[in-house]
């Protein structure tokens, strides 16, 4: 209970500090949300999007799930993506994975984790696609690091397959898509994959009647 109460205490102190520094701070937030970036990150508590990018409330629109996945049947993710692209008109969508991701580690094992197995299945599919490259790594840590990077790349490509992104590319030539990996060991974000707006996707995924 002490940890829980501290959250409310910290919130009160933070709000007071914001008002002391800028009396109009919350009035601006209430009436304005114009982020240029949608962040699709991992739910891991060690990877807060605003803290590691030095941004403030209102600057990044955030969606988080286990292992930063873009799953085509995930209505939560797709709803966030549509709102960000069509209503907020974001210019960039970032998929950010991170070093030592528990979801990636789970995908490399054969242990059952209950309901989570169905979600991890999607990461295992990435492993299967890139099995030869991943298995060529010498250590398990190297395998995990490589799967993390490849998973980010595949999720960016999954974004490009959606009708939401393809429609926006045709109409607005936005957003640009980015794949990043955050390294917990030094706090540095490493870009690993980029797709500029209107990049070609595999023809089998192209949608013409949008």
PDB file of C-alpha atoms in Angstrom, residues 38-55 60-68 94-104 148 152 179-190:
ATOM      1  CA  UNK A  38       3.112   7.614 -32.785  1.00  0.00           C
ATOM      2  CA  UNK A  39       5.236   5.367 -30.571  1.00  0.00           C
ATOM      3  CA  UNK A  40       4.582   1.620 -30.580  1.00  0.00           C
ATOM      4  CA  UNK A  41       6.682   0.261 -27.756  1.00  0.00           C
ATOM      5  CA  UNK A  42       6.992  -2.578 -25.300  1.00  0.00           C
ATOM      6  CA  UNK A  43       5.003  -2.609 -22.060  1.00  0.00           C
ATOM      7  CA  UNK A  44       8.266  -3.122 -20.153  1.00  0.00           C
ATOM      8  CA  UNK A  45       8.407  -0.641 -17.263  1.00  0.00           C
ATOM      9  CA  UNK A  46      12.060   0.138 -18.028  1.00  0.00           C
ATOM     10  CA  UNK A  47      11.240   1.723 -21.396  1.00  0.00           C
ATOM     11  CA  UNK A  48       9.082   4.849 -20.887  1.00  0.00           C
ATOM     12  CA  UNK A  49       8.812   6.629 -24.233  1.00  0.00           C
ATOM     13  CA  UNK A  50       8.859  10.175 -22.874  1.00  0.00           C
ATOM     14  CA  UNK A  51      11.736   9.674 -20.456  1.00  0.00           C
ATOM     15  CA  UNK A  52      14.139   8.045 -22.899  1.00  0.00           C
ATOM     16  CA  UNK A  53      13.391  10.586 -25.657  1.00  0.00           C
ATOM     17  CA  UNK A  54      13.307  13.678 -23.442  1.00  0.00           C
ATOM     18  CA  UNK A  55       9.824  14.633 -24.621  1.00  0.00           C
ATOM     19  CA  UNK A  60       4.172  11.590 -28.484  1.00  0.00           C
ATOM     20  CA  UNK A  61       1.053   9.452 -28.928  1.00  0.00           C
ATOM     21  CA  UNK A  62       1.831   6.099 -27.293  1.00  0.00           C
ATOM     22  CA  UNK A  63       0.703   2.502 -27.671  1.00  0.00           C
ATOM     23  CA  UNK A  64       2.453  -0.278 -25.757  1.00  0.00           C
ATOM     24  CA  UNK A  65       2.133  -4.042 -25.716  1.00  0.00           C
ATOM     25  CA  UNK A  66       4.339  -7.039 -24.981  1.00  0.00           C
ATOM     26  CA  UNK A  67       7.343  -6.958 -27.335  1.00  0.00           C
ATOM     27  CA  UNK A  68       6.100  -3.970 -29.386  1.00  0.00           C
ATOM     28  CA  UNK A  94       8.149   4.441 -34.465  1.00  0.00           C
ATOM     29  CA  UNK A  95       8.292   0.812 -33.413  1.00  0.00           C
ATOM     30  CA  UNK A  96      10.742   0.630 -30.520  1.00  0.00           C
ATOM     31  CA  UNK A  97      12.020  -2.658 -29.141  1.00  0.00           C
ATOM     32  CA  UNK A  98      14.589  -2.983 -26.409  1.00  0.00           C
ATOM     33  CA  UNK A  99      17.542  -5.012 -25.198  1.00  0.00           C
ATOM     34  CA  UNK A 100      16.724  -7.916 -22.859  1.00  0.00           C
ATOM     35  CA  UNK A 101      13.040  -8.085 -23.841  1.00  0.00           C
ATOM     36  CA  UNK A 102      11.138 -10.727 -21.890  1.00  0.00           C
ATOM     37  CA  UNK A 103       8.754 -11.358 -24.768  1.00  0.00           C
ATOM     38  CA  UNK A 104      11.619 -12.097 -27.132  1.00  0.00           C
ATOM     39  CA  UNK A 148      14.937  -8.233 -31.103  1.00  0.00           C
ATOM     40  CA  UNK A 152      11.309  -4.623 -34.868  1.00  0.00           C
ATOM     41  CA  UNK A 179      12.312   0.794 -36.277  1.00  0.00           C
ATOM     42  CA  UNK A 180      14.412   1.450 -33.180  1.00  0.00           C
ATOM     43  CA  UNK A 181      15.992  -0.658 -30.443  1.00  0.00           C
ATOM     44  CA  UNK A 182      16.653   0.847 -27.017  1.00  0.00           C
ATOM     45  CA  UNK A 183      19.674  -0.550 -25.214  1.00  0.00           C
ATOM     46  CA  UNK A 184      19.073  -0.849 -21.475  1.00  0.00           C
ATOM     47  CA  UNK A 185      22.804  -1.156 -20.876  1.00  0.00           C
ATOM     48  CA  UNK A 186      23.669   2.390 -21.935  1.00  0.00           C
ATOM     49  CA  UNK A 187      20.331   4.160 -22.494  1.00  0.00           C
ATOM     50  CA  UNK A 188      20.978   4.710 -26.197  1.00  0.00           C
ATOM     51  CA  UNK A 189      18.368   4.253 -28.951  1.00  0.00           C
ATOM     52  CA  UNK A 190      19.701   2.564 -32.084  1.00  0.00           C
TER      53      UNK A 190
END
